[in-house]
XYZ file of C-alpha atoms in Angstrom:
783
model
C 137.335 3.326 64.070
C 136.350 4.440 67.675
C 139.752 6.185 68.000
C 139.129 7.998 64.604
C 135.830 9.313 65.869
C 137.589 10.582 69.007
C 140.188 12.268 66.908
C 137.762 14.013 64.556
C 135.588 15.122 67.356
C 138.282 17.671 68.216
C 138.064 19.290 64.680
C 136.026 22.356 64.110
C 134.651 23.578 60.746
C 132.006 20.990 60.099
C 131.014 21.940 56.451
C 134.723 21.550 55.354
C 135.220 18.323 57.151
C 132.035 16.943 55.510
C 133.535 17.760 52.165
C 136.682 15.922 53.011
C 134.788 12.880 54.209
C 132.703 12.952 50.995
C 135.729 13.034 48.717
C 137.888 10.404 50.387
C 137.927 7.382 52.532
C 139.494 9.549 55.262
C 138.753 7.522 58.229
C 139.925 4.219 56.637
C 142.970 5.708 55.132
C 144.285 7.361 58.292
C 143.459 4.740 60.953
C 145.735 1.896 60.577
C 147.266 -0.454 63.191
C 149.150 0.898 66.173
C 152.433 -0.209 67.990
C 151.952 -2.342 71.008
C 151.666 -0.639 74.297
C 155.239 -1.507 75.440
C 156.691 0.937 72.855
C 158.192 4.186 74.203
C 156.985 7.594 73.030
C 154.550 10.297 73.515
C 150.801 11.259 72.841
C 149.427 7.734 72.761
C 146.113 9.452 72.075
C 147.450 11.125 69.081
C 147.336 14.908 68.094
C 145.487 17.136 65.767
C 146.969 20.394 64.430
C 144.447 22.925 63.182
C 146.545 26.299 63.242
C 150.133 27.338 62.651
C 150.749 28.237 66.266
C 150.181 24.620 67.402
C 152.847 23.446 65.006
C 155.284 26.185 65.980
C 154.867 25.345 69.671
C 155.220 21.606 69.287
C 158.785 21.322 70.152
C 158.260 23.555 73.239
C 155.201 21.781 74.427
C 156.669 18.299 73.710
C 160.364 18.528 73.843
C 162.196 15.431 72.773
C 158.972 13.833 71.397
C 160.156 12.134 68.250
C 157.747 9.295 68.273
C 153.976 9.980 68.442
C 152.219 6.770 69.375
C 148.780 7.804 68.115
C 147.511 9.414 65.025
C 148.693 12.712 63.592
C 146.213 14.932 61.738
C 147.121 18.171 60.169
C 143.938 19.918 59.273
C 144.994 23.311 58.023
C 142.183 25.102 56.357
C 143.879 28.561 55.475
C 146.056 28.886 58.588
C 148.831 26.398 58.344
C 151.723 27.602 56.048
C 154.675 25.563 57.305
C 155.444 22.208 58.908
C 159.010 23.052 60.006
C 157.835 22.950 63.681
C 157.421 19.162 63.265
C 161.031 18.346 62.162
C 161.788 16.402 65.337
C 159.210 13.637 64.535
C 160.660 10.477 63.172
C 158.004 7.939 63.777
C 154.190 7.817 64.051
C 152.493 4.847 65.629
C 149.125 5.472 64.060
C 148.036 7.116 60.845
C 149.291 10.338 59.380
C 147.100 12.773 57.577
C 147.619 16.182 55.846
C 144.139 17.392 55.045
C 142.730 20.585 53.586
C 145.807 22.823 53.961
C 144.819 25.316 51.463
C 147.848 27.609 51.835
C 150.541 24.998 52.586
C 152.951 24.723 49.644
C 155.600 22.371 51.017
C 156.044 19.477 53.334
C 159.373 20.734 54.505
C 159.761 19.751 58.139
C 158.910 16.199 57.721
C 162.362 15.087 56.469
C 163.069 13.066 59.602
C 159.858 11.053 59.276
C 160.832 7.403 58.549
C 158.013 5.160 59.743
C 154.157 5.533 59.614
C 152.577 2.451 61.177
C 149.096 3.360 60.208
C 147.826 4.901 56.893
C 149.024 7.887 54.943
C 146.417 10.500 53.676
C 147.349 13.534 51.701
C 144.114 15.141 50.611
C 142.615 18.486 49.520
C 145.872 20.443 49.667
C 145.693 22.998 46.922
C 149.408 24.238 46.515
C 151.586 21.265 47.307
C 153.672 20.424 44.150
C 155.413 17.325 45.476
C 155.972 15.338 48.635
C 159.821 15.258 48.425
C 160.422 15.868 52.184
C 158.949 12.472 52.768
C 161.754 10.836 50.859
C 163.155 9.218 54.054
C 160.023 7.230 54.745
C 160.955 3.605 55.008
C 157.552 2.009 55.586
C 153.841 2.739 55.629
C 151.819 0.143 57.380
C 148.191 1.199 56.417
C 146.458 2.378 53.405
C 147.730 5.209 51.228
C 145.365 7.866 49.929
C 146.508 10.817 47.770
C 143.454 12.711 46.522
C 142.264 16.070 45.357
C 145.569 17.903 45.505
C 145.117 20.340 42.598
C 148.750 21.271 42.105
C 150.555 17.902 42.884
C 152.822 16.797 40.012
C 154.423 13.768 41.523
C 155.000 11.623 44.652
C 158.346 10.239 43.682
C 159.344 10.525 47.382
C 157.545 7.362 48.102
C 159.933 5.247 46.036
C 161.986 4.287 49.167
C 159.017 3.392 51.219
C 157.814 -0.142 51.766
C 154.033 -0.602 51.660
C 151.670 -3.291 50.577
C 148.253 -2.267 51.667
C 145.359 -0.623 49.601
C 146.335 2.510 47.523
C 143.994 5.243 46.365
C 145.238 7.927 43.949
C 142.498 10.152 42.870
C 141.527 13.537 41.477
C 145.018 15.107 41.343
C 144.672 16.992 38.021
C 148.441 17.835 37.569
C 149.763 14.394 38.450
C 152.054 13.294 35.679
C 153.554 9.921 36.852
C 153.205 7.126 39.354
C 157.023 6.852 39.913
C 156.666 6.761 43.631
C 155.455 3.159 43.234
C 158.477 1.790 41.373
C 159.281 -0.632 44.055
C 155.630 -1.786 44.455
C 155.396 -5.486 43.588
C 152.169 -6.397 45.515
C 149.247 -4.419 46.886
C 146.909 -6.103 49.311
C 143.162 -5.692 48.640
C 143.079 -2.913 45.993
C 144.753 -0.278 43.939
C 142.739 2.564 42.406
C 144.120 5.215 39.981
C 141.178 7.479 39.112
C 140.424 10.944 37.732
C 144.006 12.136 37.407
C 143.480 14.036 34.156
C 147.160 14.682 33.254
C 148.409 11.257 33.762
C 149.507 9.794 30.422
C 150.887 6.462 31.503
C 151.026 3.976 34.351
C 154.832 4.097 34.505
C 155.790 3.393 38.021
C 153.664 0.240 38.315
C 156.037 -1.748 36.135
C 157.129 -4.111 38.896
C 153.535 -4.804 40.062
C 152.855 -8.525 40.001
C 150.212 -9.352 42.582
C 146.840 -7.663 43.462
C 144.698 -10.005 45.482
C 141.765 -7.491 45.424
C 140.946 -5.103 42.508
C 142.825 -2.794 40.383
C 140.781 0.094 39.032
C 142.059 2.446 36.380
C 139.309 5.017 35.709
C 138.626 8.545 34.579
C 142.201 9.318 33.544
C 141.428 11.325 30.447
C 145.008 11.674 29.110
C 146.064 7.995 29.716
C 147.501 6.718 26.417
C 148.514 3.159 27.459
C 148.619 0.675 30.204
C 151.793 -0.997 29.221
C 153.208 -0.885 32.730
C 150.816 -3.677 33.708
C 152.594 -6.258 31.498
C 153.765 -8.233 34.594
C 150.302 -9.058 35.611
C 149.507 -12.739 34.905
C 146.925 -15.492 35.704
C 146.008 -15.903 39.413
C 147.791 -12.738 40.414
C 144.978 -10.297 40.046
C 141.418 -10.806 41.120
C 139.447 -7.895 39.521
C 140.537 -5.349 36.901
C 138.399 -2.403 35.773
C 139.424 -0.075 32.949
C 136.749 2.606 32.817
C 136.392 5.984 31.213
C 139.935 6.553 29.992
C 139.152 8.523 26.890
C 142.672 8.623 25.376
C 143.346 4.866 25.650
C 143.441 3.064 22.271
C 144.317 -0.532 23.289
C 145.011 -2.837 26.174
C 148.377 -4.111 25.081
C 149.632 -4.062 28.661
C 147.511 -7.030 29.423
C 149.072 -9.305 26.835
C 150.497 -11.713 29.465
C 147.075 -12.100 31.203
C 145.712 -15.582 30.732
C 142.989 -15.628 33.397
C 141.281 -13.172 35.845
C 138.560 -13.195 38.406
C 136.670 -10.196 36.900
C 137.436 -7.855 33.971
C 135.522 -4.653 33.187
C 136.211 -2.540 30.109
C 133.745 0.348 30.007
C 133.251 3.776 28.422
C 136.787 4.209 26.963
C 135.849 6.480 24.148
C 138.915 6.028 21.765
C 139.577 2.419 22.373
C 139.725 0.971 18.920
C 140.212 -2.670 19.914
C 140.587 -4.970 22.880
C 144.055 -5.951 21.746
C 145.979 -7.095 24.854
C 143.413 -9.637 26.046
C 144.350 -12.088 23.266
C 145.757 -14.673 25.572
C 142.790 -14.662 27.977
C 141.310 -18.168 28.285
C 139.110 -17.948 31.244
C 137.453 -15.197 33.280
C 135.091 -14.949 36.276
C 132.791 -12.011 35.345
C 133.351 -10.217 32.041
C 131.720 -6.842 31.431
C 132.087 -4.928 28.125
C 130.053 -1.667 27.750
C 130.089 1.716 26.013
C 133.370 1.473 23.995
C 132.054 3.204 20.909
C 134.936 2.528 18.603
C 135.139 -1.187 19.099
C 132.649 -3.108 16.937
C 133.389 -6.740 17.908
C 135.126 -9.013 20.324
C 137.716 -10.702 17.943
C 140.524 -10.130 20.550
C 138.775 -12.591 22.867
C 139.171 -15.514 20.384
C 140.901 -17.756 22.988
C 138.366 -17.215 25.691
C 136.508 -20.493 26.287
C 135.067 -20.326 29.809
C 133.227 -17.613 31.756
C 132.887 -18.595 35.457
C 130.447 -15.955 36.531
C 128.403 -13.656 34.239
C 128.925 -12.243 30.774
C 127.772 -8.585 30.650
C 127.525 -6.978 27.265
C 126.450 -3.499 28.164
C 125.733 -1.909 31.505
C 122.271 -2.651 33.145
C 122.697 0.386 35.331
C 123.232 2.894 32.548
C 121.299 4.147 29.490
C 121.734 2.797 26.017
C 125.305 3.334 24.540
C 126.976 2.847 21.241
C 129.526 0.104 20.896
C 129.537 -3.518 19.752
C 127.690 -4.489 16.697
C 128.397 -8.202 17.086
C 129.946 -10.670 19.547
C 132.383 -12.073 17.001
C 135.279 -13.427 18.825
C 133.329 -15.402 21.442
C 132.779 -18.493 19.145
C 135.077 -20.613 21.294
C 133.152 -19.905 24.587
C 131.746 -23.230 25.807
C 130.305 -22.262 29.142
C 128.881 -19.346 31.016
C 128.354 -20.405 34.591
C 126.136 -17.704 36.186
C 124.284 -15.808 33.504
C 124.204 -13.761 30.340
C 123.226 -10.169 30.522
C 122.950 -8.178 27.215
C 121.731 -4.585 28.143
C 121.525 -1.097 26.578
C 123.580 -1.677 23.320
C 122.629 0.745 20.611
C 124.499 -1.024 17.737
C 124.342 -4.727 18.610
C 122.887 -6.484 15.688
C 123.633 -10.108 16.498
C 124.632 -12.472 19.314
C 125.234 -15.359 16.913
C 128.826 -15.859 18.169
C 127.392 -17.472 21.304
C 126.060 -20.516 19.284
C 128.680 -22.864 20.773
C 127.817 -22.220 24.423
C 126.716 -25.640 25.677
C 126.322 -24.665 29.337
C 124.430 -21.809 30.493
C 123.839 -21.211 34.202
C 121.969 -18.292 35.863
C 119.795 -15.774 34.151
C 119.592 -14.754 30.498
C 118.685 -11.179 30.136
C 118.463 -9.466 26.772
C 117.155 -5.957 27.409
C 117.082 -2.523 25.547
C 119.155 -3.376 22.448
C 117.762 -0.987 19.899
C 119.248 -2.721 16.844
C 119.093 -6.365 17.747
C 117.050 -8.366 15.098
C 117.199 -11.820 16.553
C 118.597 -13.924 19.455
C 120.093 -16.420 17.149
C 123.078 -17.922 18.998
C 121.130 -19.451 21.919
C 120.057 -22.637 20.058
C 121.869 -25.007 22.275
C 120.334 -23.813 25.504
C 117.699 -26.278 26.795
C 117.609 -25.149 30.561
C 117.601 -21.624 31.943
C 118.894 -21.867 35.551
C 117.427 -18.489 36.381
C 115.070 -16.158 34.627
C 114.749 -15.558 30.865
C 113.891 -11.929 30.236
C 113.593 -10.493 26.600
C 112.594 -6.845 26.980
C 112.659 -3.480 25.298
C 114.373 -4.638 21.969
C 112.702 -2.315 19.463
C 113.341 -4.179 16.201
C 113.552 -7.790 17.551
C 111.469 -9.962 15.329
C 112.797 -13.458 15.788
C 113.297 -15.572 18.927
C 112.764 -18.872 17.105
C 116.193 -20.228 18.313
C 114.670 -20.590 21.802
C 112.617 -23.680 20.688
C 114.959 -26.027 22.607
C 114.228 -24.468 25.977
C 112.110 -26.701 28.107
C 112.794 -25.409 31.622
C 113.146 -22.026 33.211
C 114.008 -22.112 36.836
C 112.658 -18.610 37.665
C 110.709 -16.107 35.560
C 109.883 -15.903 31.862
C 109.335 -12.283 30.767
C 108.692 -11.166 27.203
C 107.844 -7.512 27.241
C 108.146 -4.145 25.327
C 109.377 -5.598 22.044
C 107.770 -3.396 19.527
C 108.146 -5.646 16.393
C 107.894 -9.119 17.909
C 104.962 -10.949 16.314
C 105.598 -14.610 17.104
C 106.751 -16.422 20.328
C 105.479 -19.866 19.414
C 108.958 -21.211 19.837
C 108.342 -21.318 23.611
C 105.645 -23.986 23.107
C 108.043 -26.778 24.419
C 108.330 -25.314 27.952
C 107.357 -27.785 30.639
C 108.520 -25.845 33.638
C 108.485 -22.156 34.693
C 109.489 -21.787 38.334
C 108.478 -18.102 38.723
C 106.370 -15.596 36.893
C 105.193 -16.011 33.243
C 104.693 -12.506 31.888
C 104.038 -11.478 28.190
C 103.426 -7.714 28.170
C 103.430 -4.657 25.955
C 104.400 -6.443 22.619
C 102.120 -4.482 20.239
C 102.667 -6.786 17.196
C 102.134 -10.057 18.981
C 99.435 -12.079 17.318
C 99.203 -15.202 19.449
C 100.271 -16.815 22.787
C 101.550 -20.298 22.855
C 99.155 -22.788 24.385
C 102.022 -24.004 26.728
C 100.507 -27.477 26.778
C 103.423 -28.937 28.479
C 103.088 -26.773 31.645
C 101.085 -28.158 34.531
C 101.742 -25.383 37.119
C 102.597 -21.734 37.171
C 104.661 -21.059 40.322
C 104.153 -17.229 40.171
C 102.079 -14.760 38.285
C 100.641 -15.284 34.790
C 100.299 -12.014 33.019
C 99.050 -11.153 29.473
C 98.885 -7.386 29.308
C 99.045 -4.623 26.818
C 99.539 -6.800 23.595
C 97.463 -4.597 21.323
C 97.138 -7.056 18.333
C 96.396 -10.157 20.283
C 92.794 -11.217 19.266
C 92.280 -14.464 21.213
C 93.763 -16.322 24.140
C 93.532 -20.070 24.281
C 96.291 -21.279 26.515
C 97.413 -23.213 29.605
C 94.919 -26.037 29.047
C 96.847 -28.563 31.107
C 97.722 -26.510 34.199
C 96.057 -27.284 37.536
C 97.339 -24.458 39.677
C 98.621 -20.877 39.453
C 100.467 -19.952 42.650
C 100.456 -16.090 41.850
C 97.956 -13.879 40.094
C 96.375 -14.276 36.658
C 96.278 -10.886 34.970
C 94.760 -10.303 31.446
C 94.407 -6.683 30.753
C 94.668 -3.795 28.288
C 94.818 -5.928 25.214
C 93.121 -3.628 22.759
C 91.937 -6.276 20.252
C 91.453 -9.244 22.478
C 87.940 -10.753 21.729
C 87.923 -14.036 23.534
C 89.489 -15.905 26.505
C 89.554 -19.691 26.497
C 91.596 -22.457 27.892
C 92.701 -22.927 31.539
C 90.416 -26.016 31.368
C 92.113 -28.048 34.194
C 92.939 -25.134 36.442
C 91.541 -25.751 39.866
C 93.067 -23.044 41.979
C 94.673 -19.528 41.762
C 96.526 -18.591 44.919
C 96.547 -14.913 44.113
C 94.062 -12.845 42.239
C 92.441 -13.088 38.831
C 92.135 -9.804 37.065
C 90.496 -9.273 33.641
C 90.512 -5.607 32.850
C 90.558 -2.890 30.110
C 90.051 -5.283 27.170
C 87.639 -3.068 25.153
C 86.729 -5.758 22.467
C 86.491 -8.826 24.745
C 83.009 -10.261 24.357
C 83.425 -13.860 25.472
C 84.987 -15.333 28.591
C 85.009 -19.124 28.762
C 87.350 -21.805 29.985
C 88.269 -22.019 33.624
C 85.533 -24.766 33.935
C 87.312 -26.403 36.834
C 88.378 -23.437 38.747
C 87.113 -23.702 42.422
C 89.201 -21.401 44.603
C 90.696 -17.938 44.101
C 92.984 -16.904 46.964
C 92.788 -13.217 46.234
C 90.490 -11.022 44.250
C 88.406 -11.725 41.184
C 87.789 -8.518 39.136
C 86.232 -7.861 35.756
C 86.707 -4.227 35.053
C 86.225 -1.886 32.076
C 85.628 -4.665 29.475
C 83.200 -2.641 27.248
C 81.930 -5.482 25.079
C 81.853 -8.372 27.601
C 78.423 -9.832 27.621
C 78.860 -13.229 29.197
C 80.764 -14.907 31.900
C 79.331 -18.361 31.828
C 82.204 -20.754 32.588
C 82.944 -20.400 36.388
C 80.387 -22.935 37.399
C 82.736 -24.726 39.757
C 83.959 -21.604 41.556
C 83.038 -21.879 45.216
C 85.377 -19.519 47.048
C 86.914 -16.102 46.481
C 88.980 -15.208 49.504
C 89.353 -11.550 48.579
C 87.044 -9.190 46.647
C 84.557 -9.933 43.749
C 84.276 -6.827 41.620
C 82.382 -6.016 38.435
C 83.079 -2.488 37.285
C 82.468 -0.583 34.089
C 81.342 -3.631 31.941
C 78.690 -1.813 30.015
C 77.330 -4.768 28.075
C 77.349 -7.304 30.887
C 73.654 -7.797 31.589
C 73.711 -10.942 33.787
C 76.110 -12.677 36.075
C 75.706 -16.310 34.992
C 78.284 -19.008 35.679
C 78.678 -18.209 39.310
C 75.880 -20.539 40.586
C 78.146 -22.462 42.944
C 79.897 -19.496 44.483
C 79.115 -19.487 48.227
C 81.833 -17.415 49.784
C 83.357 -13.871 49.049
C 85.947 -13.360 51.681
C 85.926 -9.517 51.513
C 83.884 -7.241 49.383
C 81.259 -7.768 46.644
C 81.284 -4.624 44.393
C 78.897 -4.072 41.562
C 79.700 -0.789 39.939
C 78.638 0.890 36.743
C 77.764 -2.221 34.864
C 74.940 -2.977 32.386
C 73.505 -5.565 34.789
C 69.806 -6.277 34.863
C 69.935 -9.360 37.026
C 71.990 -10.900 39.810
C 70.485 -14.346 39.569
C 73.813 -16.008 39.022
C 74.715 -15.211 42.678
C 71.849 -17.159 44.033
C 73.997 -19.545 46.173
C 76.158 -16.820 47.677
C 75.679 -16.884 51.422
C 78.706 -15.054 52.949
C 80.305 -11.765 52.232
C 83.213 -11.104 54.663
C 83.422 -7.415 54.020
C 81.075 -4.896 52.203
C 78.312 -4.989 49.604
C 78.350 -2.103 47.311
C 75.790 -1.770 44.419
C 76.597 1.478 42.598
C 75.433 3.039 39.321
C 73.969 -0.085 37.745
C 71.336 1.734 35.782
C 69.524 -1.294 34.258
C 69.187 -3.104 37.617
C 65.514 -3.104 38.953
C 65.986 -5.604 41.781
C 68.682 -7.586 43.464
C 67.188 -10.940 43.302
C 70.030 -13.432 43.624
C 71.296 -12.138 46.947
C 68.448 -13.520 49.063
C 70.732 -16.229 50.520
C 73.388 -13.900 51.773
C 73.145 -14.140 55.508
C 76.111 -12.139 56.858
C 77.650 -8.748 56.080
C 80.505 -7.168 58.167
C 81.686 -3.817 56.835
C 79.411 -1.583 54.632
C 76.163 -1.895 52.799
C 75.927 0.686 50.097
C 73.205 0.856 47.436
C 73.630 4.067 45.546
C 72.764 5.846 42.296
C 70.853 2.951 40.583
C 68.336 4.658 38.368
C 65.903 1.847 37.955
C 66.178 -0.028 41.201
C 62.766 -0.549 42.812
C 63.215 -3.459 45.027
C 65.805 -4.600 47.741
C 63.584 -7.267 49.260
C 66.302 -9.906 48.700
C 68.270 -8.361 51.501
C 65.684 -9.387 54.172
C 67.638 -12.297 55.605
C 71.091 -10.548 55.935
C 72.305 -10.191 59.444
C 73.574 -6.526 59.733
C 74.422 -6.720 63.440
C 78.166 -5.880 62.796
C 77.580 -3.480 60.073
C 79.868 -0.320 60.095
C 77.582 1.784 57.819
C 74.494 1.548 55.765
C 74.065 3.807 52.770
C 70.867 3.996 50.715
C 70.889 7.086 48.440
C 70.230 8.490 45.050
C 68.024 5.601 43.881
C 65.112 7.557 42.355
C 62.616 4.686 41.954
C 63.357 2.901 45.353
C 60.315 3.652 47.474
C 60.324 0.544 49.846
C 63.294 -0.143 51.999
C 61.494 -1.573 55.014
C 62.988 -5.073 54.727
C 63.543 -6.921 57.978
C 67.411 -6.501 58.030
C 67.161 -2.785 57.410
C 64.381 -2.242 59.963
C 66.533 -4.010 62.679
C 69.679 -2.156 61.825
C 67.939 1.303 62.044
C 66.569 0.395 65.427
C 70.027 -0.299 66.904
C 71.405 2.428 69.087
C 74.322 4.111 67.387
C 73.429 2.829 63.974
C 75.588 4.603 61.282
C 73.678 5.336 58.038
C 73.098 7.711 55.208
C 69.568 7.590 53.620
C 68.598 10.297 51.258
C 67.463 11.115 47.716
C 65.448 7.907 47.145
C 61.732 7.852 46.235
C 59.182 8.765 48.919
C 58.958 5.983 51.457
C 62.712 5.406 51.475
C 63.988 8.924 51.815
C 65.039 8.982 55.413
C 65.088 6.902 58.575
C 61.747 8.111 59.678
C 59.937 6.955 56.573
C 61.569 3.535 56.639
C 60.795 2.935 60.377
C 57.165 3.844 59.790
C 56.943 1.228 57.094
C 58.759 -1.249 59.385
C 56.194 -0.718 62.025
C 53.349 -1.556 59.705
C 55.010 -4.691 58.484
C 55.794 -6.118 62.042
C 52.443 -5.681 63.730
C 51.093 -8.461 65.915
C 49.025 -10.094 63.274
C 51.164 -10.854 60.244
C 54.182 -10.313 58.041
C 52.878 -10.419 54.413
C 55.117 -10.709 51.401
C 54.089 -12.448 48.258
C 50.959 -13.836 49.972
C 53.021 -15.919 52.345
C 52.054 -14.991 55.935
C 53.793 -15.813 59.308
C 51.879 -14.555 62.350
C 52.606 -13.406 64.956
C 56.217 -12.370 64.318
C 57.840 -11.835 66.749
C 56.405 -14.850 68.511
C 57.077 -16.923 71.640
C 55.253 -20.252 71.707
C 53.323 -20.711 68.433
C 53.223 -19.388 64.922
C 50.584 -19.739 62.174
C 51.335 -20.159 58.456
C 48.991 -18.766 55.787
C 49.972 -20.303 52.396
C 49.859 -18.660 49.005
C 47.089 -19.819 46.702
C 47.943 -23.124 45.034
C 50.615 -24.013 47.534
C 48.522 -26.044 49.930
C 51.233 -28.518 50.517
C 54.792 -27.799 51.426
C 57.597 -28.097 54.064
C 58.795 -25.546 56.586
C 62.385 -25.659 57.785
C 63.695 -23.350 60.535
C 67.437 -22.614 60.805
C 69.374 -20.851 63.676
C 72.079 -18.310 62.868
C 74.684 -21.095 62.529
C 72.509 -22.498 59.631
C 71.693 -25.557 61.659
C 68.149 -27.049 61.349
C 66.256 -26.691 64.572
C 62.708 -27.540 63.293
C 61.239 -29.302 60.168
C 57.554 -29.673 59.641
C 55.554 -30.792 56.631
C 52.063 -30.826 58.178
C 51.226 -27.146 58.125
C 47.537 -27.151 59.293
C 47.008 -25.221 62.501
C 49.686 -23.785 64.747
C 53.348 -24.700 64.822
C 54.974 -25.120 68.279
C 58.200 -23.072 68.584
C 58.315 -23.025 72.365
C 61.547 -24.998 72.483
C 63.341 -22.516 70.456
C 65.629 -19.989 72.394
C 65.054 -16.303 71.918
C 66.788 -14.869 68.894
C 66.767 -14.548 65.080
C 65.827 -17.560 62.935
C 65.578 -18.103 59.218
C 62.361 -19.816 58.014
C 62.367 -21.662 54.614
C 59.125 -22.633 52.948
C 59.442 -25.024 49.931
C 56.617 -26.337 47.837
C 56.110 -27.516 44.238
C 55.718 -23.933 43.111
C 57.659 -21.833 45.358
C 60.797 -21.397 47.584
C 60.417 -18.568 50.150
C 62.745 -17.298 52.929
C 61.656 -15.316 55.899
C 63.285 -14.101 59.164
C 61.576 -15.288 62.344
C 62.048 -13.516 65.703
C 61.497 -15.731 68.742
C 60.869 -13.753 71.983
């Protein structure tokens, strides 16, 4: 390949060269192997001819040069009209290429050429009718490529040459025969005959017996038969592709074929049957797609084993007409690596597969517009890959899948417009990947899946418009992906998941407009990602997450207009990232009373029924943003007093028209920090800007007292002693002082007189007062 790059670096005319390289495997075809260095000759580096004068001067410049050791490239454009100046050449040690000679109409001058040790490439030559001057060629050591020669009728001259390497014959619109290959018995690697639109038969390949690689017959629109392939038999051909030959009516040339590594029969518009494969008993991969005149597979009646994958339809193309049934495959006992049924417009039934006892790999049944059921898969108990049933518009019945108890990878049931019942999947005891049931508008119920104890991927119930209730997965203890329940237009209640302890990913409940009840999940303790309740218009209670302690991602409530309280979260103590309360009907946050850590931001936005944020008083740490914005009835943010805002990126207090008091301790301290980043505007007077808040802060932190709810600590800040003034009726109680690591540093129950704090180091502390009637928290500053 390095030598090829050196050769082509000499060639000018980049745009034309690019077109040649696009149309052919030029570098591969021309660069073969070379003679050893002891051979005598000339030009070991090869030679490239780009104009007529170079050819005419060759015998003068290289007298007696009959053996060119390197590659010979004739790149003619519109300047080379004759090759007579090369008539002394008898042998080429490298590859030989005649490329893009637009006005060359004959290869006369090459009559003495007998050996090419590399490849032969004859490409993009508009006027050449034949290659008769090459009739003295004895051997070609590399690949042969004859492509895009618009006038070429035959290459009979190759009949005397010995070659066995790959052959590419492509896009020669006037080519009428392959008789130059009459002596070809084997072809290493591959043979491709494609897009030769005048070729009516494969005559010339009659002696072909062995192809270790692939044989591809494609795009030959006049090809009427492949009878010349009748000598191919089992073990002598690895892959055979017959594609887009619109005049071909049968495959009779394959009648002696009993086995093959891979067989593709695709898009042959006038093929009326698969006659010719009648003796085939085993195949590696079998792919049948887009043969619109063939309705069944009756010619495959002797096939009993498929070693790789059975493809009915092409997963990479759109829907196509063709088979209406798989009749003919009744004797198939095993399919080793999967069944893919894709994009079949006319397929009504796959019942012919009912005798398959072994199914390996994946089962994919996708985009079959006429398929009514998947009857035929009754004997399958284990799917050793994924089971995907998708985009089958009239499919109503998958009851034959009742015997499946194990799916190694994913289970996906989606976009089946008429499918109303999937209860047959109730016996599943193992799904190794995702379990996704999505976009089935007629589906009325989801199996309980009582045999499952783990979901190893995602669990998704989305866009099932007629689903009214979800009561499932009562015996699983872990989901290792994400739980997603969303866009189910008629879903009213979510139950189940009673033993579920952990979700490694996120839990998302969104866009279920009629959902009013969320229960189940009683044992859920940890969510590794986010927990989001979004746009569930009728949701009015979430009361079952009492054991949830940790959410490692974000907790978000958004657009739940009828959700007035957050109950059921009383044991939640950690939100690893953000707590977002946005556009809900909330009037209380009491359910978050044990939350003490938010790793990211706290955003309270457009909750127009919320008057205070009681429930957040135990949150001690916040690291990113604090945003309280556009809450029409919010009057009180006192519960934020104890939050440490030292590392906050930004504080936003705006558009809260009734919020007049913002001088809580945490805000006061933050606004006094040099470089504090904040936006404070359009609140009620007293909380309209930094100046108003700091004035209120100054009043609250005078040397005598801090007074809230009649509970007084003074002085604060303090250095040696503090005094406690108790609320009326709370004459007895206990004081506990915590440091910022939430460690108890002082505990005192006798509250008469002064309390000695002289042993406490300077810094911030949290003071808790507890009595029969009250639990109060305050921040204490020790100087």
